[in-house]
CSV table of C-alpha atoms in Angstrom, one decimal:
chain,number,residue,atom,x,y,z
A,142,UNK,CA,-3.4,2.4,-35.6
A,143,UNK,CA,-3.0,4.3,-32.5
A,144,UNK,CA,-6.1,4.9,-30.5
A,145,UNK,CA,-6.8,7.5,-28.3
A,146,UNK,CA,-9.5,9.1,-25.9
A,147,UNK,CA,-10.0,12.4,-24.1
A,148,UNK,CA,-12.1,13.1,-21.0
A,149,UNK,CA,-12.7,17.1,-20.3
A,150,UNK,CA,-15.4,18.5,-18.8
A,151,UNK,CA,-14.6,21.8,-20.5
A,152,UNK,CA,-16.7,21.3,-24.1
A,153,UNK,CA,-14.5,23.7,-25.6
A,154,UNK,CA,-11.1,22.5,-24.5
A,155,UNK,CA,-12.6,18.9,-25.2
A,156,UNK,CA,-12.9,20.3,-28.5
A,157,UNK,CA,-9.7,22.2,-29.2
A,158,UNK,CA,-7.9,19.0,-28.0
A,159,UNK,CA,-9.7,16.5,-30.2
A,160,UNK,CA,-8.8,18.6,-32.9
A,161,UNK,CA,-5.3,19.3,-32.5
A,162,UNK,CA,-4.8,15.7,-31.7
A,163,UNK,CA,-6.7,15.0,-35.3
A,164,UNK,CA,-4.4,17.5,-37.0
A,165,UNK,CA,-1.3,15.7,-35.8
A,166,UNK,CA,-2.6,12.2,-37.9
A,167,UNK,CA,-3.8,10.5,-35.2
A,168,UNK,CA,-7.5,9.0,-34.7
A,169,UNK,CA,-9.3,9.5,-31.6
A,170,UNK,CA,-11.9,7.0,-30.8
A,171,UNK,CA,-13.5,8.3,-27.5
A,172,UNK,CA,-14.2,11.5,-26.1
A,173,UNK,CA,-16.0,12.4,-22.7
A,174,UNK,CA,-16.7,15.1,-20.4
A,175,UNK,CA,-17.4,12.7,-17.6
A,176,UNK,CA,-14.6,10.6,-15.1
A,177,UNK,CA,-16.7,8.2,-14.9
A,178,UNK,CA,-17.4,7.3,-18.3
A,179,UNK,CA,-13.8,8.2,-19.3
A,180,UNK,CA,-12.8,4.8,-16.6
A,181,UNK,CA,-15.9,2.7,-18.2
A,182,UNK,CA,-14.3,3.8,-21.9
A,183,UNK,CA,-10.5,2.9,-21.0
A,184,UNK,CA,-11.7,-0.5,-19.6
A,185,UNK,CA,-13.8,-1.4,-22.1
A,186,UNK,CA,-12.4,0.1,-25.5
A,187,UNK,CA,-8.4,0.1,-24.2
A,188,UNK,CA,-7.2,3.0,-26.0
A,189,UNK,CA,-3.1,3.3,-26.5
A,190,UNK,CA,-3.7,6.7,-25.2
A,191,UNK,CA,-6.1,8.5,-22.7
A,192,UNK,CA,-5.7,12.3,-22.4
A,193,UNK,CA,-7.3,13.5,-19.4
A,194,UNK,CA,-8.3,16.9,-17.3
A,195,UNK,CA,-7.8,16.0,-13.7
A,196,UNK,CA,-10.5,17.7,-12.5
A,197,UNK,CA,-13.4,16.4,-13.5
A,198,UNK,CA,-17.2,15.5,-12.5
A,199,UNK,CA,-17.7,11.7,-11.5
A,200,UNK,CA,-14.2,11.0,-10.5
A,201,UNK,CA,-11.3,13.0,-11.1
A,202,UNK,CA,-8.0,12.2,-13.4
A,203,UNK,CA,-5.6,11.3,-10.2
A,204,UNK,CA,-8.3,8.8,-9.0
A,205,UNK,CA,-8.8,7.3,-12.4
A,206,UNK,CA,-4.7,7.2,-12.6
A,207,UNK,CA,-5.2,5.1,-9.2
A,208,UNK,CA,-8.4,2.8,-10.8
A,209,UNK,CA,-6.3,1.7,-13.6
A,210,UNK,CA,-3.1,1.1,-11.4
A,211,UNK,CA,-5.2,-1.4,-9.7
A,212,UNK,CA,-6.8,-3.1,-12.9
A,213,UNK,CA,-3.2,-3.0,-14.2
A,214,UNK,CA,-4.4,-1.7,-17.7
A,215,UNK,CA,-2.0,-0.7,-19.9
A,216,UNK,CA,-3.5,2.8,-21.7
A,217,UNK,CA,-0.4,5.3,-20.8
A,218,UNK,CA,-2.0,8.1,-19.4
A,219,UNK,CA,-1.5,11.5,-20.2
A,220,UNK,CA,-2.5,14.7,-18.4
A,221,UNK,CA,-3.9,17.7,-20.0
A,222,UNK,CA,-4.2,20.3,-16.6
A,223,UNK,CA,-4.9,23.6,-15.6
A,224,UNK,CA,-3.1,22.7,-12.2
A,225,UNK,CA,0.8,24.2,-12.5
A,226,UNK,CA,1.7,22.5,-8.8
A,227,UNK,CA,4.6,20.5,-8.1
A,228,UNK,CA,2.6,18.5,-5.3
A,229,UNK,CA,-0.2,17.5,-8.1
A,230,UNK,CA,2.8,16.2,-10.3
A,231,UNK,CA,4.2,14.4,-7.7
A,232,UNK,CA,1.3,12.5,-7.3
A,233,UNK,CA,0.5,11.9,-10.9
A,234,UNK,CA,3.8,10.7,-11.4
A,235,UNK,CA,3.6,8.2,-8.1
A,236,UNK,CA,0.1,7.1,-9.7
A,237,UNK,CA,2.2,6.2,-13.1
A,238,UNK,CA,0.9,8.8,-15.4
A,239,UNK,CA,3.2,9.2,-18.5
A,240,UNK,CA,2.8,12.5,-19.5
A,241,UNK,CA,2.1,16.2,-17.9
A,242,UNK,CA,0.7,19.0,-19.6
A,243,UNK,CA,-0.8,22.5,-18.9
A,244,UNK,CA,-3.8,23.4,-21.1
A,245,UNK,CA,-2.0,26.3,-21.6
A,246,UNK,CA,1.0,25.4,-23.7
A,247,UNK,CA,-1.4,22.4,-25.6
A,248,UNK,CA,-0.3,23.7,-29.3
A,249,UNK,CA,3.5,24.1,-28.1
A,250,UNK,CA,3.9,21.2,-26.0
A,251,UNK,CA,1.0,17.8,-26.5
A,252,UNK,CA,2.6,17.0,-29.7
A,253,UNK,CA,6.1,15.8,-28.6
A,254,UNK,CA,4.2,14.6,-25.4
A,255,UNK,CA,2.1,12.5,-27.7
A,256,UNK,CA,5.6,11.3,-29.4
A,257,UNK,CA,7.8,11.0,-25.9
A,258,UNK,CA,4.9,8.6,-24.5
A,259,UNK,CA,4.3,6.5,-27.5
A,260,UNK,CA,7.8,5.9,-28.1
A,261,UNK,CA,7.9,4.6,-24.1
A,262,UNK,CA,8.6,7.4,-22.3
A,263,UNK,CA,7.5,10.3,-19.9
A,264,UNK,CA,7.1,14.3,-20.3
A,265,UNK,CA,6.5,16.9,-17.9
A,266,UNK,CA,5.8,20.2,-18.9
A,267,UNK,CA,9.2,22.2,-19.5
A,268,UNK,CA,6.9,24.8,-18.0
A,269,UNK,CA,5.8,22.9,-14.4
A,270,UNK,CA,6.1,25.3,-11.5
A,271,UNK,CA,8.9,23.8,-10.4
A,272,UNK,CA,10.6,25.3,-7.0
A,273,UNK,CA,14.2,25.7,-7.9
A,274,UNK,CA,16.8,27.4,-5.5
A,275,UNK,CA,17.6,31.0,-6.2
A,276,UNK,CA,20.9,31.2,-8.6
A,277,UNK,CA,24.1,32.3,-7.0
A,278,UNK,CA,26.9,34.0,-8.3
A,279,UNK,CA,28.5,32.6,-11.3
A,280,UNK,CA,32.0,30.2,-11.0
A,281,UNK,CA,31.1,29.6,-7.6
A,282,UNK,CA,31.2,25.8,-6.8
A,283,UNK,CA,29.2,26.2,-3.8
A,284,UNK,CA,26.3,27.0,-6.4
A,285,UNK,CA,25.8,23.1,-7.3
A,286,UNK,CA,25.4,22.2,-3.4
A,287,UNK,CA,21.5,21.9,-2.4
A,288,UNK,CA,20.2,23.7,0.6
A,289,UNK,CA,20.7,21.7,3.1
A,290,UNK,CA,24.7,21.1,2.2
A,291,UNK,CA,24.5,25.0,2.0
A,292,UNK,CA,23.4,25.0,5.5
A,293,UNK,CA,25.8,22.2,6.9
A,294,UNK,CA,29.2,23.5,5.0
A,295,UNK,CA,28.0,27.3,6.6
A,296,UNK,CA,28.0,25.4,10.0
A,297,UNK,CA,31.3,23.5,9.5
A,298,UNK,CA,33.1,27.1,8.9
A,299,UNK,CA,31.9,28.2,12.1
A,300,UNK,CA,34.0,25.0,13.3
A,301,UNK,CA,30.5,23.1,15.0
A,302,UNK,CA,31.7,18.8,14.7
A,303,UNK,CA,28.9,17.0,13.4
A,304,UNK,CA,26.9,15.8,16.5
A,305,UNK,CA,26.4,19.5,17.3
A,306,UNK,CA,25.6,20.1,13.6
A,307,UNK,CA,23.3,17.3,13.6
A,308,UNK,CA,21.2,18.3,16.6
A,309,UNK,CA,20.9,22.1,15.8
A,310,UNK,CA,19.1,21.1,12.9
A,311,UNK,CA,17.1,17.8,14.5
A,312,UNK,CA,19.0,15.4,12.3
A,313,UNK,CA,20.7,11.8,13.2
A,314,UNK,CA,24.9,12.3,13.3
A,315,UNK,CA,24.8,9.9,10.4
A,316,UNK,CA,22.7,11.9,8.1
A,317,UNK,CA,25.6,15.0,9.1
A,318,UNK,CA,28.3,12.6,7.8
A,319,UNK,CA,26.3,11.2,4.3
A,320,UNK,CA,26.3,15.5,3.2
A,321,UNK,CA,29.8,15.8,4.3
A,322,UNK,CA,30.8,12.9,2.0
A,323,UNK,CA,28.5,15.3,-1.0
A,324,UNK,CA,30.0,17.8,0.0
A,325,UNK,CA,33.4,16.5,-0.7
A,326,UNK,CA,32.5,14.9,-3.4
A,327,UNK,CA,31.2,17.8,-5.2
A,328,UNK,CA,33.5,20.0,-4.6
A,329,UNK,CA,35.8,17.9,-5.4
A,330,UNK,CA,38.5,18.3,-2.5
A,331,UNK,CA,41.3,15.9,-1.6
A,332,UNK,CA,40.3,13.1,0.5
A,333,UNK,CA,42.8,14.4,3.0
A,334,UNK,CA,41.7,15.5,6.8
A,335,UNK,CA,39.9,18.5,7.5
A,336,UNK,CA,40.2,19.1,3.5
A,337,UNK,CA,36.3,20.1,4.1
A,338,UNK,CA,36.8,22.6,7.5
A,339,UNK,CA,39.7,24.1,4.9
A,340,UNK,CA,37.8,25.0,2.2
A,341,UNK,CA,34.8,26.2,4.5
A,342,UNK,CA,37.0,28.9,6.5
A,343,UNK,CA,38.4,29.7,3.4
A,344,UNK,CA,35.3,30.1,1.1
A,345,UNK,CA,32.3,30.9,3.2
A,346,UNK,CA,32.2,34.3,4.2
B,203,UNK,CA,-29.6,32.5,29.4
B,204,UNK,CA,-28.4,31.3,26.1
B,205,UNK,CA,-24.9,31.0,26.4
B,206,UNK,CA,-23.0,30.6,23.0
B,207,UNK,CA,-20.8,27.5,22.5
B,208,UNK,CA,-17.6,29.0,21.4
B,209,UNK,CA,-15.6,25.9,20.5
B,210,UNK,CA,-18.8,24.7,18.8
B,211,UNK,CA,-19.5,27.8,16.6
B,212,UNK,CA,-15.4,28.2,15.9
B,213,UNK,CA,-15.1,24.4,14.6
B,214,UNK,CA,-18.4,25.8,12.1
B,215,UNK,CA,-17.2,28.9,11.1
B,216,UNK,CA,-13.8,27.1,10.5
B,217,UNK,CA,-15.6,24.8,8.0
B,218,UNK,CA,-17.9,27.2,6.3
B,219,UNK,CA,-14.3,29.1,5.7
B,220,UNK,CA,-12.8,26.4,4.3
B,221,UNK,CA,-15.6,25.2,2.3
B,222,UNK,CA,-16.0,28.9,0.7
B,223,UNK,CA,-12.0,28.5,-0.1
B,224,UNK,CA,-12.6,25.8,-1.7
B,225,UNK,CA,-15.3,26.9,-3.9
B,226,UNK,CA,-13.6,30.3,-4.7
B,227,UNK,CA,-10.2,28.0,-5.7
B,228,UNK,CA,-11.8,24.8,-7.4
B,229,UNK,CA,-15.4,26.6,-8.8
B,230,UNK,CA,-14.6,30.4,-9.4
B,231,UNK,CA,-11.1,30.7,-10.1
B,232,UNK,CA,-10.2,27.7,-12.2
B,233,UNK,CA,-13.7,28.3,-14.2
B,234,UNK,CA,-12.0,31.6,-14.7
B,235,UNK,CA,-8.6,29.8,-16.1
B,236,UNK,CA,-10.8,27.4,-18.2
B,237,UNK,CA,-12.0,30.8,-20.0
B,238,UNK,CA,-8.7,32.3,-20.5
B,239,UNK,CA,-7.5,29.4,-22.1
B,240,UNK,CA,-10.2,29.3,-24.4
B,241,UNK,CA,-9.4,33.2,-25.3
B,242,UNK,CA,-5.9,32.2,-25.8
B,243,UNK,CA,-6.6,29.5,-28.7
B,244,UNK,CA,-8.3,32.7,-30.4
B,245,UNK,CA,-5.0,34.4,-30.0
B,246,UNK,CA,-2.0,34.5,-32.1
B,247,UNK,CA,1.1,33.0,-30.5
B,248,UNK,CA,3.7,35.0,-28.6
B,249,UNK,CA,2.0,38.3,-29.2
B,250,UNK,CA,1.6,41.1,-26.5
B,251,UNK,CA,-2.0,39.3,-25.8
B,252,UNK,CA,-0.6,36.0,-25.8
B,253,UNK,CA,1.7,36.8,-22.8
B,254,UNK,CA,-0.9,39.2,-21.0
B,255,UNK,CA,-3.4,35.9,-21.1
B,256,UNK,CA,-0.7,33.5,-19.7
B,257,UNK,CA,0.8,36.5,-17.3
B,258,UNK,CA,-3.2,36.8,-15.5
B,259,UNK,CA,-3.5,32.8,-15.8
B,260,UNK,CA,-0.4,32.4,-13.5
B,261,UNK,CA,-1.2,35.5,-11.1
B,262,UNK,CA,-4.9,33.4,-10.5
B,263,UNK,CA,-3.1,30.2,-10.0
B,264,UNK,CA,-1.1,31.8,-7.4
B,265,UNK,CA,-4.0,33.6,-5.5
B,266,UNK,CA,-6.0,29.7,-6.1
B,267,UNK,CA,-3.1,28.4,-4.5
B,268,UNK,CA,-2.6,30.4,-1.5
B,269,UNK,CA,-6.0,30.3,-0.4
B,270,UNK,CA,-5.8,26.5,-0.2
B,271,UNK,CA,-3.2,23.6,-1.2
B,272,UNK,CA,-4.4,22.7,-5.1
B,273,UNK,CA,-6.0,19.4,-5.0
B,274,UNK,CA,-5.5,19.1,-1.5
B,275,UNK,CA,-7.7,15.6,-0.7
B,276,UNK,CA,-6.2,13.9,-3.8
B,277,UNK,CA,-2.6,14.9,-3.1
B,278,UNK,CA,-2.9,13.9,0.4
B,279,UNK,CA,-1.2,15.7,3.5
B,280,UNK,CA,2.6,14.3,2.8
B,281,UNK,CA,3.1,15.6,0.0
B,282,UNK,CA,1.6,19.3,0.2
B,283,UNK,CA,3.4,19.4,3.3
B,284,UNK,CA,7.0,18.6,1.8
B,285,UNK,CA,6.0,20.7,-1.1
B,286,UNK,CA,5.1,23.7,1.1
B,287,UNK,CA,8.3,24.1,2.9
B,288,UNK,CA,10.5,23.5,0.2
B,289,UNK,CA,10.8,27.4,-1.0
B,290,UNK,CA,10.5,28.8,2.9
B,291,UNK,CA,13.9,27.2,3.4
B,292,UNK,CA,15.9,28.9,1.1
B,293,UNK,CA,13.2,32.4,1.1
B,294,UNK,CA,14.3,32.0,5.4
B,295,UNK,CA,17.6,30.3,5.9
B,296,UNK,CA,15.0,27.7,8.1
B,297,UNK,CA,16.3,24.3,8.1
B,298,UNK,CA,13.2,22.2,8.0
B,299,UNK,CA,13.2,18.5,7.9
B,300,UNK,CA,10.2,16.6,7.9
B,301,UNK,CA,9.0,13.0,9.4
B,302,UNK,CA,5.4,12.0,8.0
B,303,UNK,CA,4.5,8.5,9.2
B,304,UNK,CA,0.9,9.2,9.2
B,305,UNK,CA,-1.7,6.6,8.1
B,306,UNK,CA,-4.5,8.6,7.3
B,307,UNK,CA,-6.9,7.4,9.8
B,308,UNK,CA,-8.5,10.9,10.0
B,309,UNK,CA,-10.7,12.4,7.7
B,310,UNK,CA,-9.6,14.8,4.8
B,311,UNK,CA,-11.3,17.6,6.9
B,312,UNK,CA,-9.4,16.9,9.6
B,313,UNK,CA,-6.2,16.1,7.8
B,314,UNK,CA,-6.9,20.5,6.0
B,315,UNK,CA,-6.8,21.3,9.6
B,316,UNK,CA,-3.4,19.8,10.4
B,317,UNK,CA,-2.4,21.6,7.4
B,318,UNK,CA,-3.2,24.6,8.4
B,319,UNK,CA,-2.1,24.0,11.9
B,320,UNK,CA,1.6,23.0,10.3
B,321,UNK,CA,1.3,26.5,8.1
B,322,UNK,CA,0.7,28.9,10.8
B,323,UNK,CA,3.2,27.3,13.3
B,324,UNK,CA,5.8,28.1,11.0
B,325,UNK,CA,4.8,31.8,9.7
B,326,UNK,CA,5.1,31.9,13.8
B,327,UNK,CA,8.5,30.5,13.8
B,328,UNK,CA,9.9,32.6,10.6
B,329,UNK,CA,8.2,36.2,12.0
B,330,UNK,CA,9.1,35.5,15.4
B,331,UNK,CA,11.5,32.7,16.8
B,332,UNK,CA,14.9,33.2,16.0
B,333,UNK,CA,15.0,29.5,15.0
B,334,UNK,CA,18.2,27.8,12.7
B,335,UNK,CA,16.0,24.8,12.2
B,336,UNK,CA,12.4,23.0,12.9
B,337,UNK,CA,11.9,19.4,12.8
B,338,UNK,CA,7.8,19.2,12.0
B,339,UNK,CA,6.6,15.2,12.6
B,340,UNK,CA,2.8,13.8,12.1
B,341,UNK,CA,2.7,10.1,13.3
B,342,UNK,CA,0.4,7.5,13.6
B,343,UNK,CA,0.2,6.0,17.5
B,344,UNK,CA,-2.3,3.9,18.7
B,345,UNK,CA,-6.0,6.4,19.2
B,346,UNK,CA,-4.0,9.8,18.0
B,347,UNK,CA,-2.4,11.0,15.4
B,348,UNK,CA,0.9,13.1,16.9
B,349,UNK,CA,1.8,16.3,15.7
B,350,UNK,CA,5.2,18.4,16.3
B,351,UNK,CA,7.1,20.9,15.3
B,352,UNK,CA,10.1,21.3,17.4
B,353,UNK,CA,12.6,24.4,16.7
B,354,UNK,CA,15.8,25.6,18.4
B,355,UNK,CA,14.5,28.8,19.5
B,356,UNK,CA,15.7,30.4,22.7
B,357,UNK,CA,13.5,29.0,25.1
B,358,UNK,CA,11.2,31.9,27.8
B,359,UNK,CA,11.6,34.1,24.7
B,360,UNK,CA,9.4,31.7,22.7
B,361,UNK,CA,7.1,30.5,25.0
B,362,UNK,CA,5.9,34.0,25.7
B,363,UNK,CA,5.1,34.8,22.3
B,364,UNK,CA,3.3,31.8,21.7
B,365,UNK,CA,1.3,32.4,24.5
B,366,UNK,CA,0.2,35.9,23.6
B,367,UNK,CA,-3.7,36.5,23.2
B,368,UNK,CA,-4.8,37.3,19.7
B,369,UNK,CA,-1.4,36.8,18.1
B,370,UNK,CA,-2.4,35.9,14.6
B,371,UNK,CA,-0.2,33.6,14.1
B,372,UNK,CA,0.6,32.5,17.3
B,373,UNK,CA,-0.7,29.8,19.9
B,374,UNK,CA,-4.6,30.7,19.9
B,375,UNK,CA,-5.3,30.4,16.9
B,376,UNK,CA,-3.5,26.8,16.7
B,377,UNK,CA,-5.2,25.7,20.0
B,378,UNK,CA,-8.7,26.9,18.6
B,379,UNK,CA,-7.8,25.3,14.9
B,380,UNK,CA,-6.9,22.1,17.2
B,381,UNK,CA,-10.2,21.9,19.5
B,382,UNK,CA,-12.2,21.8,16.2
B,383,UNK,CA,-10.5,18.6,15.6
B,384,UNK,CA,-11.1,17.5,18.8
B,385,UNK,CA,-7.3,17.7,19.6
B,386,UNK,CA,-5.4,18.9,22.8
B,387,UNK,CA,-1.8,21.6,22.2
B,388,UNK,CA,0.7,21.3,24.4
B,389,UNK,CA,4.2,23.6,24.5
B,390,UNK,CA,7.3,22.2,25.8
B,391,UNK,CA,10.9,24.3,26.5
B,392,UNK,CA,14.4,22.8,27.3
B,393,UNK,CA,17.5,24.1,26.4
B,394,UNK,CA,17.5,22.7,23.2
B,395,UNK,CA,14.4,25.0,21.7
B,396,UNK,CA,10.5,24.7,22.1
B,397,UNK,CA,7.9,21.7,21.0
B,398,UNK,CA,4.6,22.9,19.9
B,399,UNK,CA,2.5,18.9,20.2
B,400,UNK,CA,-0.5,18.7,19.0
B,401,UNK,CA,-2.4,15.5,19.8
B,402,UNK,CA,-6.0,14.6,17.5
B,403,UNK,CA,-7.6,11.5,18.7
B,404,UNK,CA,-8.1,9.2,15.9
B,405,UNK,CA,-12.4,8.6,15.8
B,406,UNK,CA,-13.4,4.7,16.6
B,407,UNK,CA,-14.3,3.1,13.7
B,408,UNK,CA,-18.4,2.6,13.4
């Protein structure tokens, strides 16, 4: 049987949780509203499953993440969060937790979490504030290039060889070249010379 | 006569500042959240309430956020750095690239303040430098911790607007954000753009 705990310090949320994690068919053995304890509980009970607020009294969900790293205990974390931040995410994700969730979207989105990290493997919120570049027009291939190939190809059309590309925007020559080769490659131009300086004149305005 | 100690009561107000963010973001505002959510399980999915309750929990989250970096001490200053630029590049056509080699021998207070430092050298840069690019370093040397943000903006140009009194943005309030570190600015022009360095000794260890 699959065990799981959840640390909030929210008694209502704490609640909520338990139950919705009940109603799914699955038995929760520990619940907390305490970091602390939630550590003490993983490490002595070993649940499959801990489901944890990050910010907590005691110690917090990220530096629990990091105490269990280190005791290489092998409870897949998941994390139930009012924090919709890219940089907390990052981190969580660098700590190894297994799942990401807002408290928010519980009902919509903890159940295929739940199934996603029990079957081995990860979830993030489809709803994480995720900073995504602003969309262009449609058809136009220079829509799949990130910002900083956006940058270098707009540079190329103004005819600027690399090492002059490469130290208006304080990076090495090299690093130029490796989004010249993406470029290409994306855009899928002949390998041919100046294939690259063509298209630019030709397609950025 | 008593004779205020500027730099002293600057570094205090600074902290009592920062400390009141923090409560406001961490205490106030995410209690508030916590409440909300707990109105929304009472609520009937993907009514007109439903959406009005997750509209106000994302407007909070952004007024939590800009008053300080979420989580900041647990996320660490690499990655709320990185994180912060990422939509200023596209929102202002700045190329930024970063080089973080720091080994967090400072303290978290100290690291905010480098933060902050980083954050209002570049609302300088995007409202007044007419920069393509800025390169922002903080490295680890032996006894400091080096910071930089070099752009390629034209060079008298820059200097005298960073050297402006009372520009909010501008040099005194990242030489005054500095001293409360204990850390010395220095500005640098060549041809190829301006260096803002900022250098915080790291403390001896006790």
């Amino acid at each position: 049987m699959t065990t799981f705990l959840i640390a909030d310090d929210h008694p209502f949320i704490l609640i909520g949780t338990k139950t919705f994690v009940e109603s799914l068919g699955y038995h929760v053995s520990e619940t907390c509203t305490n970091g602390l304890t939630a550590l003490n509980l993983i490490l002595s009970k070993k649940p499959d499953i801990a489901i944890l607020d990050i910010s907590m009294p005691g110690i917090s969900g990220l530096e629990l993440l990091e105490r269990l790293r280190k005791e290489q205990v092998t409870t897949k974390v998941i994390l139930l969060t009012m924090h919709n931040e890219m940089s907390v995410f990052i981190k969580a994700k660098e700590l190894g937790a297994k799942g990401y969730v807002l408290k928010e979207n519980t009902t919509e989105e903890l159940s295929d979490c739940i199934q996603q990290v029990l079957s081995g493997k990860t979830y993030v919120s489809s709803r994480l504030n995720a900073y995504t570049s602003p969309e262009g027009e449609e058809n136009n291939p220079g829509d799949t290039l990130t910002f900083a190939e956006r940058k270098i190809i707009k540079m190329i059309a103004e005819q600027r060889p690399s090492a002059e590309i490469a130290e208006m925007l304080f990076i090495s020559e090299r690093t130029v070249e490796v989004h010249r080769r993406n470029i290409i490659r994306k855009l899928q131009l002949p390998k041919e010379k100046n294939a690259l300086l063509i298209w630019a004149l030709k397609n950025i305005k | 006569m008593y004779e205020a100690n500027t730099d002293l009561l600057f570094e205090q107000f600074i902290k009592q500042l920062e400390d009141e963010k923090k409560y406001i973001s961490c205490e106030v505002l995410e209690h508030i959240n916590h409440e909300l959510v707990s109105l929304k399980k009472n609520t009937q999915e993907n009514t007109d309430t439903d959406r009005k309750i997750d509209s106000i929990i994302g407007q909070i989250r952004k007024v939590s956020s800009e008053l300080r970096p979420v989580l900041f001490e647990e996320v660490g200053l690499k990655i709320s750095i990185e994180q912060f630029i990422q939509p200023l590049q596209d929102k202002h056509d700045l190329f930024i690239t970063t080089d973080i080699r720091y080994k967090k021998e400072l303290g978290k207070d100290h690291e905010l303040q480098i933060y902050r430092i980083i954050q209002a050298a570049l609302w300088d840069i995007i409202s007044r430098a007419k920069a393509k690019a800025v390169k922002i370093s903080v490295v680890s040397q032996p006894g400091e911790v080096l910071v930089t943000l070099k752009d390629n903006s034209f060079r008298f140009e820059r200097e005298n607007e960073l050297r402006k009194a009372y520009n909010p943005g501008g040099l005194s309030v990242i030489i005054a954000r500095s001293k409360a570190i204990g850390g010395k600015t220095m500005i640098q022009s060549g041809n190829d753009g301006t260096s803002l360095m900022i250098s915080i000794p790291i403390p001896l260890k006790k």
